[in-house]
Amino acid sequence: MGEPFLLKYIHERDQGDLAAYESRGGYAGMRRGLSMAPEAVIDEVDKSGLRGRGGAGFPTGRKWKFIPRDPAVTKYLVVNADEGEPGTYKDRTLMEGDPHRLIEGIIIGSFAIGARQAFIYLRREFADARAALTKAIAQAMAAHYLGRNILRTGYDLEIILATGAGAYMAGEETALLESLEGRRAMPRLKPPFYPAVKGLYLQPTAVNNVETLCHVAWILAKGHEWYKAQGAPILISVSGHVERPGVYEVPLGTTIRTIIDLAGGMRRGRKFKACFPGGSSSAILTDAYLDTPLDYDALPKVDVPGTMLGSAAVIVMDETACMVEIIARTVEFYRDESCGKCTPCREGTVWIGQVFHRILHGQGRSEDLDLLSGIAKGMTGTCFCPLGESVPPSLNASLRFFRHEYEHHIKTGTCDVKGHRARP
Amino acid sequence: MTDGVRGPGSGVRGGSGLSESARAEIRRLIAQFPQRQSALLGALFVAQDEIGYLSPEAIRDVAEAMGLSDSEVTSVASFYHLYHFKPVGRRLIQVCTNLSCALMGCGRILKHLRDRLKIDVGQTTPDGRFTLKTAECLAACELAPMMLVGDERYGPLTLEKVDEVLAETKP
Ligand SMILES: Cc1cc2nc3c(=O)[nH]c(=O)nc-3n(C[C@H](O)[C@H](O)[C@H](O)COP(=O)(O)O)c2cc1C
Ligand code: SF4
């Protein structure tokens, strides 16, 4: 394992300036990429083994190979900068701290797939990132890294900074494209609307996450062999009951336990209770799973259905967390963010929300736990998109591991978690 | 980009609709995209930043600039959390209430804000200074519990820190 590099410069105050960025080796990946054949660039990314960091973990090189090569077909690259998965904040950190890295990754990716326009769909609340990217794009334009005939290669590229408007659903790639076309952020039917086939304006489109494209800039600068020797780094957003919440760069496959240690251990020496290993869309895990490697293949293999690496956001809970309240909060989130397109998600989240409401207000009934499992079962595999499918995993896992907490709430109308403060 | 200042009286405008400079900004946004409607979300923010919220006149002007019907624009805008259909205070306070902030005590922060401002979530102080809202994860969990005041992030919050922020926020 090498030194961290994705986060290496984010605290340098002048990293957002082109000159400083280049003095630290920036845009070397772009220069190398543009001197290669587009297919060779894709090969380089493919060989690196890079998998998308937005949540689905699809191999980036393979995604780009799906884009038709025909030069007569207009293609687009769209950057998913809508970071909204609860607990995730690494993309914002990268854009604020190292904005040129993303621009460099966009140039390389666009060149590789033959796109002449790239769009950054940036979350509206990211004002600092917007300022940093606006400046980086202007500087890259002035240096002829964007615009016409970039570095005299004959390649043209324009980057357009677009805006989100507050909708978690817009982070899903097909809903994002709807939103970018100025409509409600509702997901499209796959097939036929795989972005690589029919994407933005129904043209072939690569949708890539911010962190993914930052990796691409490094891979092209240093080569896939160097990159792999670093142990396939990944950014983990750690939050909750740890001493030092933050974004940590570690090799893929680092265990949950090691991540918590890196984050300074449990807050005030308290005991670990559970965590979401990959944002709120992944099932929660207990202390029996602390030695599970955070990796795309290992997490889905544990015996808790719906566990995944997702956006690599580890949300840590200590013994003072009331699991009924936590799961209620996640359900409310998905209920409020549901786009309403399909019934299992639209209705299921409301029903589950109602059951939680009465359990937390001392009106739970003995049959409520079976009811929760039943609704969760009805939502599993029936939702139109992954948003609705994100509800059952943690609900089921909490019913399995913390059933006694639910039962206590139902029987007594109170919470028996020591040190827990109920929601005011 | 919004500077967090909202409400009647902010921005220059003519009549009850959009000013010429806002219209020019919307034309600039439209010109960026291969298809005009892609500028809609941005155009709505231009209107909202100028008028303070999406008034019927603002919607009408945006619809006209975009070549869409008023109802189409309203239907799109109503999908998203960050558009306001009634006036909001000069400073919008958004308290994150998602998981990481909930674990770190956002409930106390929110209660304190309600007590201090004497308003409930979704309401505006009578002097038009603050509107209080809750928000889903604002992607700043290292600052939990945190809030946005306008575009400015604050955290990790304590009750004292909240008082400081309220005191230093311009009227
Ligand atoms: C409900 C939902 C929300 C999502 N939110 C995001 C997001 O905020 N950022 C992101 O990059 N991907 C998000 N994704 C994943 C995207 O659909 C897509 O897989 C990703 O942007 C592809 O980029 P990658 O291959 O580089 O990871 C979300 C998916 C779903 C289902
Ligand atoms: S699962 Fe939920 S968010 Fe996804 S399409 Fe159905 S209603 Fe919309």
XYZ file of C-alpha atoms and ligand atoms in Angstrom:
634
model
C 0.000 0.000 0.000
C 1.360 3.382 -0.995
C 0.845 6.872 0.341
C -2.621 8.332 0.034
C -2.823 10.399 -3.141
C -6.484 11.218 -3.749
C -6.500 13.345 -0.605
C -2.832 14.303 -0.729
C -3.294 17.924 -1.767
C -6.793 18.800 -0.646
C -5.557 20.877 2.268
C -3.144 22.935 0.137
C -4.784 26.347 0.014
C -3.696 27.027 -3.567
C -4.599 23.611 -4.988
C -7.562 25.157 -6.806
C -5.150 27.322 -8.846
C -4.010 25.927 -12.151
C -0.358 26.886 -11.668
C -0.160 25.237 -8.245
C -2.002 22.175 -9.486
C 0.432 21.799 -12.397
C 3.455 22.391 -10.196
C 2.305 19.299 -8.271
C 2.103 17.202 -11.430
C -1.445 18.097 -12.396
C -2.690 17.648 -15.981
C 0.078 15.119 -16.717
C -2.644 12.477 -17.030
C -4.514 14.611 -19.544
C -1.360 15.158 -21.608
C -0.620 11.468 -21.642
C -4.223 10.508 -22.356
C -4.580 12.899 -25.274
C -1.389 11.535 -26.814
C -2.882 8.035 -26.864
C -5.642 6.475 -28.964
C -9.024 6.741 -27.207
C -9.281 2.931 -27.116
C -5.891 2.766 -25.395
C -7.111 5.212 -22.740
C -10.118 3.000 -22.063
C -7.819 -0.033 -21.898
C -5.626 1.686 -19.364
C -8.646 2.414 -17.136
C -9.948 -1.115 -17.678
C -6.649 -2.666 -16.652
C -6.558 -0.559 -13.506
C -9.608 -2.463 -12.280
C -11.325 0.793 -11.311
C -14.967 0.360 -10.348
C -17.394 3.249 -10.184
C -17.469 5.014 -6.826
C -21.026 6.314 -7.073
C -22.568 3.272 -5.457
C -23.131 0.577 -8.036
C -19.450 -0.328 -8.430
C -19.610 -1.005 -12.149
C -16.176 -1.308 -13.833
C -15.451 2.083 -15.414
C -13.472 0.795 -18.405
C -16.255 -1.624 -19.272
C -18.864 1.111 -19.018
C -16.897 3.207 -21.502
C -16.535 0.270 -23.902
C -20.334 0.159 -24.225
C -20.342 3.608 -25.798
C -20.472 3.191 -29.605
C -17.315 4.342 -31.358
C -19.061 5.724 -34.466
C -17.752 9.325 -34.754
C -20.989 10.418 -36.423
C -22.933 9.718 -33.220
C -23.037 12.511 -30.634
C -21.988 11.280 -27.198
C -21.930 12.892 -23.790
C -20.131 12.505 -20.513
C -22.210 13.397 -17.466
C -20.621 13.773 -14.052
C -22.765 12.720 -11.143
C -21.908 15.388 -8.555
C -25.245 15.192 -6.771
C -23.802 13.413 -3.722
C -26.807 12.694 -1.551
C -26.493 9.206 -0.114
C -26.768 9.718 3.660
C -23.344 9.755 5.296
C -21.421 10.364 2.066
C -19.306 13.491 1.621
C -16.152 12.482 -0.223
C -17.164 13.954 -3.595
C -17.798 17.358 -2.041
C -14.427 17.097 -0.297
C -12.669 16.348 -3.610
C -14.404 19.126 -5.550
C -13.691 21.760 -2.933
C -10.117 20.662 -2.280
C -8.849 19.502 -5.688
C -11.231 20.795 -8.375
C -8.771 20.590 -11.273
C -8.438 16.837 -10.650
C -12.075 16.389 -11.575
C -11.691 18.620 -14.650
C -8.673 16.561 -15.708
C -10.611 13.320 -15.238
C -13.497 14.726 -17.276
C -11.187 15.675 -20.153
C -9.646 12.192 -20.175
C -12.991 10.400 -19.936
C -14.649 12.559 -22.590
C -11.725 12.045 -24.953
C -11.839 8.287 -24.351
C -15.516 7.974 -25.286
C -15.468 10.669 -27.969
C -17.692 13.204 -26.200
C -17.368 16.877 -27.121
C -19.627 18.115 -24.382
C -19.511 17.113 -20.732
C -21.963 18.140 -18.022
C -21.409 18.344 -14.305
C -24.704 17.847 -12.487
C -23.740 19.547 -9.242
C -25.770 19.452 -6.087
C -27.265 22.894 -5.472
C -26.163 23.156 -1.852
C -22.479 22.820 -2.837
C -21.764 26.537 -3.158
C -18.046 26.213 -2.394
C -17.620 23.378 -4.878
C -19.494 25.417 -7.481
C -17.135 28.347 -6.993
C -14.062 26.084 -7.125
C -15.226 24.323 -10.298
C -16.268 27.554 -12.010
C -12.778 28.905 -11.465
C -11.078 25.655 -12.505
C -13.090 25.489 -15.736
C -12.239 29.101 -16.594
C -8.539 28.496 -15.968
C -8.546 25.274 -17.980
C -10.247 27.151 -20.840
C -7.641 29.887 -20.736
C -4.865 27.285 -20.837
C -6.514 25.607 -23.877
C -7.162 22.406 -21.939
C -10.801 22.971 -22.794
C -12.379 24.518 -25.865
C -11.310 24.009 -29.437
C -8.326 21.995 -30.605
C -7.069 21.108 -27.141
C -3.246 20.984 -27.084
C -3.351 20.994 -30.909
C -4.758 17.470 -30.996
C -7.833 18.487 -32.968
C -10.011 17.415 -30.036
C -12.696 19.860 -28.811
C -14.402 19.750 -25.445
C -16.716 22.001 -23.507
C -17.715 21.483 -19.842
C -21.090 22.790 -18.708
C -21.791 23.216 -15.026
C -25.439 22.334 -14.394
C -27.392 22.375 -11.165
C -29.489 20.059 -9.072
C -32.361 21.453 -7.040
C -32.683 19.211 -4.018
C -33.821 15.664 -4.735
C -32.007 12.531 -3.551
C -33.593 10.638 -6.433
C -31.710 12.789 -8.949
C -28.530 10.945 -7.935
C -29.803 7.821 -9.704
C -28.301 8.052 -13.164
C -31.421 7.885 -15.327
C -33.356 10.229 -13.031
C -30.329 12.520 -13.177
C -30.583 12.620 -16.969
C -34.288 13.471 -16.729
C -33.422 16.277 -14.337
C -30.625 17.489 -16.599
C -33.183 17.680 -19.383
C -35.274 19.967 -17.181
C -37.874 17.521 -15.934
C -38.911 15.853 -12.678
C -36.183 13.470 -11.495
C -38.010 10.209 -12.198
C -36.039 7.093 -13.195
C -36.229 5.752 -16.752
C -37.028 2.179 -17.674
C -33.948 -0.015 -18.181
C -33.828 -1.407 -20.841
C -33.936 0.392 -23.216
C -32.682 3.481 -21.373
C -29.225 2.353 -20.366
C -27.344 5.638 -20.503
C -24.579 4.123 -22.643
C -27.201 3.358 -25.285
C -29.879 6.009 -24.788
C -28.716 8.642 -22.354
C -28.815 12.422 -22.354
C -31.093 13.618 -25.202
C -31.282 9.877 -26.020
C -27.639 9.888 -27.148
C -25.012 7.468 -25.792
C -23.865 8.858 -22.456
C -21.359 7.857 -19.813
C -22.535 8.824 -16.332
C -19.630 8.834 -13.895
C -19.191 9.727 -10.275
C -16.847 12.536 -9.168
C -14.457 10.280 -7.259
C -14.369 7.829 -10.181
C -13.109 10.543 -12.532
C -10.530 11.726 -10.008
C -9.146 8.177 -9.966
C -9.030 8.275 -13.771
C -6.821 11.384 -13.691
C -4.338 9.568 -11.437
C -4.460 6.336 -13.436
C -3.561 8.155 -16.648
C -0.869 10.208 -14.937
C 0.878 7.270 -13.288
C -0.201 4.197 -15.254
C -2.416 1.302 -14.219
C 0.446 -0.719 -12.757
C 1.409 2.001 -10.330
C -2.247 2.494 -9.474
C -2.815 -1.173 -8.701
C 0.336 -1.258 -6.611
C -1.305 1.376 -4.392
C -3.887 -1.251 -3.461
C -6.884 0.159 -5.322
C -7.575 3.116 -3.064
C -11.053 4.179 -2.056
C -12.415 7.116 -0.104
C -14.476 6.173 2.930
C -16.726 8.805 4.497
C -16.838 8.047 8.212
C -19.462 9.668 10.418
C -21.443 9.132 13.583
C -20.105 8.088 16.965
C -16.359 8.080 16.261
C -13.755 10.451 17.688
C -12.648 11.871 14.316
C -15.284 11.714 11.620
C -13.790 12.416 8.201
C -12.962 11.127 4.746
C -10.260 8.438 4.822
C -8.290 7.030 1.910
C -7.574 3.331 2.301
C -6.994 0.326 0.053
C -10.153 -1.461 -0.988
C -10.737 -4.350 1.394
C -9.765 -2.543 4.587
C -11.907 -3.858 7.440
C -14.616 -1.872 9.189
C -12.654 -2.227 12.419
C -9.545 -0.621 10.896
C -11.627 2.254 9.518
C -13.089 2.955 12.941
C -9.584 2.869 14.421
C -8.370 5.320 11.774
C -11.228 7.602 12.754
C -9.927 7.673 16.309
C -12.023 4.819 17.631
C -15.393 5.025 19.299
C -16.401 8.355 20.777
C -15.615 8.637 24.516
C -14.527 5.017 24.593
C -18.088 3.806 24.266
C -19.027 0.429 22.821
C -19.709 -0.153 19.146
C -23.266 -1.212 18.463
C -23.849 -1.215 14.707
C -22.966 0.565 11.479
C -24.194 1.204 7.995
C -21.153 0.073 5.954
C -22.157 1.717 2.664
C -24.570 4.567 3.248
C -28.135 4.170 4.457
C -29.023 2.005 1.437
C -26.887 -0.847 2.775
C -28.097 -3.149 5.539
C -26.698 -2.432 9.001
C -24.067 -4.714 10.533
C -23.249 -5.498 14.170
C -19.949 -6.083 16.014
C -19.806 -9.664 14.741
C -19.050 -8.185 11.316
C -16.341 -5.686 12.274
C -13.659 -7.702 10.490
C -15.524 -7.691 7.193
C -13.441 -6.088 4.425
C -15.011 -3.021 2.848
C -15.034 -4.254 -0.691
C -17.497 -4.761 -3.524
C -17.470 -8.549 -3.336
C -17.000 -9.290 0.378
C -19.887 -7.222 1.759
C -22.667 -8.788 -0.331
C -21.377 -12.200 0.780
C -22.068 -11.719 4.488
C -25.248 -13.358 5.759
C -27.162 -10.076 6.078
C -29.128 -9.531 2.863
C -28.662 -6.138 1.232
C -25.224 -5.442 2.686
C -23.039 -3.658 0.162
C -20.204 -1.218 -0.224
C -22.489 1.330 -1.922
C -21.039 4.806 -1.627
C -18.562 3.636 1.046
C -20.078 5.759 3.778
C -19.575 4.134 7.161
C -22.083 5.497 9.668
C -21.061 4.330 13.120
C -23.418 3.916 16.065
C -22.487 3.290 19.679
C -24.445 1.705 22.494
C -26.500 4.883 23.040
C -28.219 4.654 19.645
C -31.834 3.530 19.641
C -32.143 1.304 16.599
C -35.890 1.774 16.324
C -35.399 5.510 16.027
C -32.516 5.150 13.561
C -34.397 2.845 11.242
C -37.480 5.063 11.539
C -35.332 7.992 10.386
C -34.033 6.071 7.342
C -37.557 5.018 6.408
C -38.773 8.628 6.677
C -35.910 9.658 4.416
C -36.837 7.184 1.674
C -40.526 7.991 2.113
C -39.904 11.708 1.654
C -37.526 11.175 -1.280
C -39.621 8.546 -3.071
C -40.501 9.871 -6.509
C -43.926 8.217 -6.354
C -43.627 6.415 -9.676
C -44.261 2.893 -8.380
C -46.688 1.606 -5.752
C -44.509 -0.640 -3.549
C -42.156 2.226 -2.764
C -44.688 5.060 -2.633
C -47.155 3.161 -0.416
C -44.760 0.823 1.382
C -42.622 3.640 2.784
C -45.735 5.449 4.053
C -47.119 2.334 5.740
C -43.797 1.449 7.345
C -43.494 5.064 8.468
C -46.899 4.880 10.148
C -46.004 1.686 12.007
C -42.769 3.260 13.249
C -44.643 6.365 14.292
C -46.967 4.427 16.546
C -44.198 2.248 17.971
C -42.201 5.363 18.871
C -45.260 7.045 20.349
C -46.118 4.260 22.749
C -48.900 2.871 20.592
C -47.142 -0.136 19.091
C -49.060 -3.382 18.747
C -47.778 -6.902 19.182
C -48.494 -7.741 15.531
C -46.494 -4.721 14.277
C -43.201 -6.565 13.857
C -44.762 -9.134 11.554
C -46.454 -6.304 9.723
C -43.089 -4.562 9.194
C -41.513 -7.776 7.872
C -44.505 -8.321 5.631
C -44.377 -4.867 4.052
C -40.613 -5.176 3.652
C -41.109 -8.482 1.884
C -43.669 -6.913 -0.424
C -41.178 -4.210 -1.393
C -38.273 -6.558 -2.062
C -37.703 -7.076 -5.768
C -40.877 -5.200 -6.688
C -39.716 -1.576 -6.780
C -39.038 0.178 -10.060
C -35.640 1.482 -8.954
C -33.069 0.902 -6.203
C -34.435 3.703 -3.976
C -37.396 1.657 -2.827
C -35.266 -1.482 -2.634
C -33.035 0.325 -0.114
C -35.666 0.214 2.612
C -35.979 -3.520 3.417
C -32.283 -4.379 4.034
C -31.736 -2.289 7.164
C -35.253 -2.778 8.406
C -34.891 -6.554 8.193
C -31.413 -6.496 9.714
C -32.626 -4.387 12.640
C -35.557 -6.743 13.232
C -33.095 -9.602 13.316
C -30.393 -8.062 15.522
C -32.352 -5.663 17.687
C -35.778 -7.241 17.943
C -35.710 -6.802 21.724
C -35.560 -3.024 21.310
C -38.673 -3.033 19.181
C -40.403 -5.384 21.641
C -39.529 -3.171 24.570
C -40.917 -0.102 22.802
C -44.114 -1.971 21.984
C -44.579 -3.477 25.448
C -43.698 -0.477 27.593
C -43.963 2.505 25.292
C -40.438 3.524 26.308
C -36.883 3.092 25.107
C -34.529 0.949 27.176
C -31.323 2.029 25.468
C -29.065 3.495 28.159
C -27.795 7.011 27.558
C -30.173 7.510 24.677
C -31.972 10.811 24.346
C -35.272 10.455 22.575
C -36.007 12.822 19.710
C -37.399 16.060 21.175
C -25.135 31.676 -7.423
C -27.224 32.568 -4.430
C -25.600 34.506 -1.613
C -28.225 33.379 0.822
C -30.029 36.718 0.729
C -33.645 36.245 -0.079
C -36.946 37.926 0.361
C -38.825 40.862 -1.017
C -36.592 43.807 -1.711
C -33.438 41.838 -2.492
C -32.184 42.217 -6.036
C -33.126 44.746 -8.640
C -36.290 44.164 -10.551
C -38.923 45.882 -12.580
C -42.623 45.480 -11.796
C -43.555 42.188 -10.235
C -41.719 39.995 -12.726
C -38.052 39.449 -13.537
C -35.555 42.226 -14.187
C -33.783 42.535 -17.517
C -30.540 41.288 -15.959
C -32.259 38.143 -14.684
C -33.747 37.563 -18.120
C -30.306 37.994 -19.665
C -28.874 35.469 -17.205
C -31.581 32.981 -18.166
C -30.777 33.511 -21.857
C -27.119 32.835 -21.072
C -28.051 29.574 -19.320
C -30.238 28.489 -22.231
C -27.420 29.122 -24.715
C -25.163 26.691 -22.809
C -27.283 23.639 -23.467
C -28.054 21.677 -26.642
C -31.702 21.732 -25.578
C -33.376 24.745 -24.044
C -35.302 22.945 -21.284
C -32.027 21.785 -19.705
C -31.651 25.349 -18.408
C -34.912 25.170 -16.470
C -33.594 24.286 -13.000
C -30.953 26.995 -13.218
C -33.435 29.528 -14.572
C -35.776 28.877 -11.660
C -32.948 29.664 -9.252
C -32.215 32.910 -11.091
C -35.859 33.874 -10.588
C -35.974 32.702 -6.992
C -32.774 34.494 -6.054
C -34.140 37.731 -7.437
C -37.718 37.670 -6.169
C -37.118 35.612 -3.052
C -39.462 32.791 -4.009
C -41.235 31.398 -7.055
C -44.148 33.802 -7.265
C -46.753 33.242 -10.000
C -45.113 36.122 -11.909
C -41.690 34.506 -11.576
C -43.054 31.202 -12.853
C -44.756 33.010 -15.727
C -41.561 34.809 -16.741
C -39.449 31.643 -16.531
C -42.051 29.705 -18.525
C -42.075 32.391 -21.184
C -38.282 32.430 -21.439
C -38.183 28.650 -21.655
C -41.038 28.297 -24.115
C -42.981 26.111 -21.657
C -46.406 26.413 -20.086
C -46.735 27.753 -16.531
C -48.150 24.438 -15.374
C -45.233 22.496 -16.818
C -42.761 24.720 -15.002
C -44.717 24.445 -11.749
C -44.875 20.675 -12.086
C -41.105 20.405 -12.484
C -40.292 22.929 -9.757
C -42.598 21.271 -7.232
C -40.605 18.040 -7.486
C -37.520 19.623 -5.917
C -36.990 20.657 -2.300
C -35.052 23.844 -2.883
C -37.721 25.914 -4.591
C -40.018 28.015 -2.428
C -43.569 28.770 -3.453
C -44.135 31.311 -0.725
C -41.873 34.064 0.592
C -39.041 32.993 2.888
C -36.932 34.959 5.340
C -33.768 36.770 4.344
C -31.757 33.898 5.789
C -32.769 30.319 5.208
C -31.627 28.000 7.986
C -31.483 24.332 6.967
C -30.795 21.920 9.801
C -29.649 18.498 8.684
C -31.735 15.822 10.385
C -30.389 12.806 8.555
C -28.621 9.859 10.220
C -25.175 11.227 11.043
C -26.607 14.454 12.416
C -29.387 12.608 14.244
C -26.754 10.449 15.956
C -24.846 13.566 16.975
C -27.846 15.341 18.475
C -29.515 17.439 15.783
C -32.786 17.067 17.673
C -31.495 19.336 20.468
C -30.138 21.818 17.930
C -33.454 21.985 16.133
C -35.408 22.375 19.369
C -33.051 25.167 20.447
C -33.565 26.982 17.147
C -37.321 26.664 17.442
C -37.183 28.060 20.986
C -34.822 30.898 20.095
C -36.616 31.949 16.915
C -40.042 31.187 18.405
C -41.137 29.518 15.186
C -41.734 25.981 14.043
C -40.050 24.185 11.161
C -41.290 25.646 7.886
C -42.083 29.046 9.411
C -40.511 32.489 9.091
C -39.824 34.893 11.951
C -42.245 37.838 12.015
C -39.383 40.267 11.230
C -38.693 38.287 8.048
C -35.149 37.558 9.114
C -35.071 33.764 9.320
C -36.909 30.813 7.858
C -36.302 27.493 9.601
C -36.253 24.247 7.650
C -34.951 20.738 8.085
C -32.847 19.119 5.386
C -31.744 15.639 4.412
C -28.044 14.765 4.443
C -26.128 17.856 3.310
C -22.936 15.885 2.666
C -21.027 17.496 5.505
C -21.202 14.712 8.088
C -17.757 15.486 9.492
C -19.436 18.607 10.936
C -22.416 16.793 12.484
C -24.607 18.127 13.905
C -24.586 20.815 11.228
C -26.722 23.378 9.473
C -26.619 25.674 6.478
C -27.433 29.355 6.907
C -27.792 30.601 3.354
C -24.825 28.908 1.684
C -22.661 28.855 4.803
C -22.022 25.564 6.645
C -21.844 25.538 10.440
C -20.816 22.614 12.632
C -20.208 20.739 14.799
C -22.969 22.706 16.474
C -23.533 23.213 20.173
C -26.354 25.292 21.619
C -23.848 28.108 22.291
C -22.537 27.913 18.735
C -26.082 28.244 17.399
C -26.588 31.400 19.493
C -23.321 32.824 18.147
C -24.320 32.151 14.553
C -27.733 33.745 15.051
C -26.145 36.794 16.708
C -23.550 37.332 13.988
C -26.005 36.882 11.122
C -26.866 40.231 9.571
C -30.457 41.373 10.199
C -31.358 6.532 -5.334
C -29.962 6.595 -5.891
C -29.150 7.676 -5.605
C -27.871 7.763 -6.137
N -27.110 8.846 -5.825
C -25.871 8.949 -6.372
C -25.063 10.098 -6.114
O -25.456 11.005 -5.371
N -23.838 10.176 -6.698
C -23.371 9.191 -7.527
O -22.286 9.317 -8.066
N -24.111 8.102 -7.788
C -25.344 7.958 -7.235
N -26.094 6.852 -7.529
C -25.526 5.841 -8.470
C -25.766 6.249 -9.922
O -27.029 5.742 -10.335
C -24.697 5.690 -10.864
O -24.539 4.333 -10.610
C -23.354 6.351 -10.748
O -23.457 7.740 -10.841
C -22.443 5.873 -11.859
O -21.156 6.397 -11.736
P -19.914 5.442 -11.399
O -19.988 4.282 -12.334
O -18.716 6.282 -11.629
O -20.075 5.027 -9.979
C -27.381 6.732 -6.981
C -28.192 5.645 -7.257
C -29.466 5.555 -6.717
C -30.298 4.375 -7.042
S -38.737 2.727 -6.160
Fe -39.477 4.688 -5.293
S -38.066 6.205 -6.115
Fe -37.846 4.350 -7.393
S -39.316 4.594 -9.056
Fe -40.430 3.530 -7.446
S -41.405 5.223 -6.317
Fe -39.794 6.155 -7.520
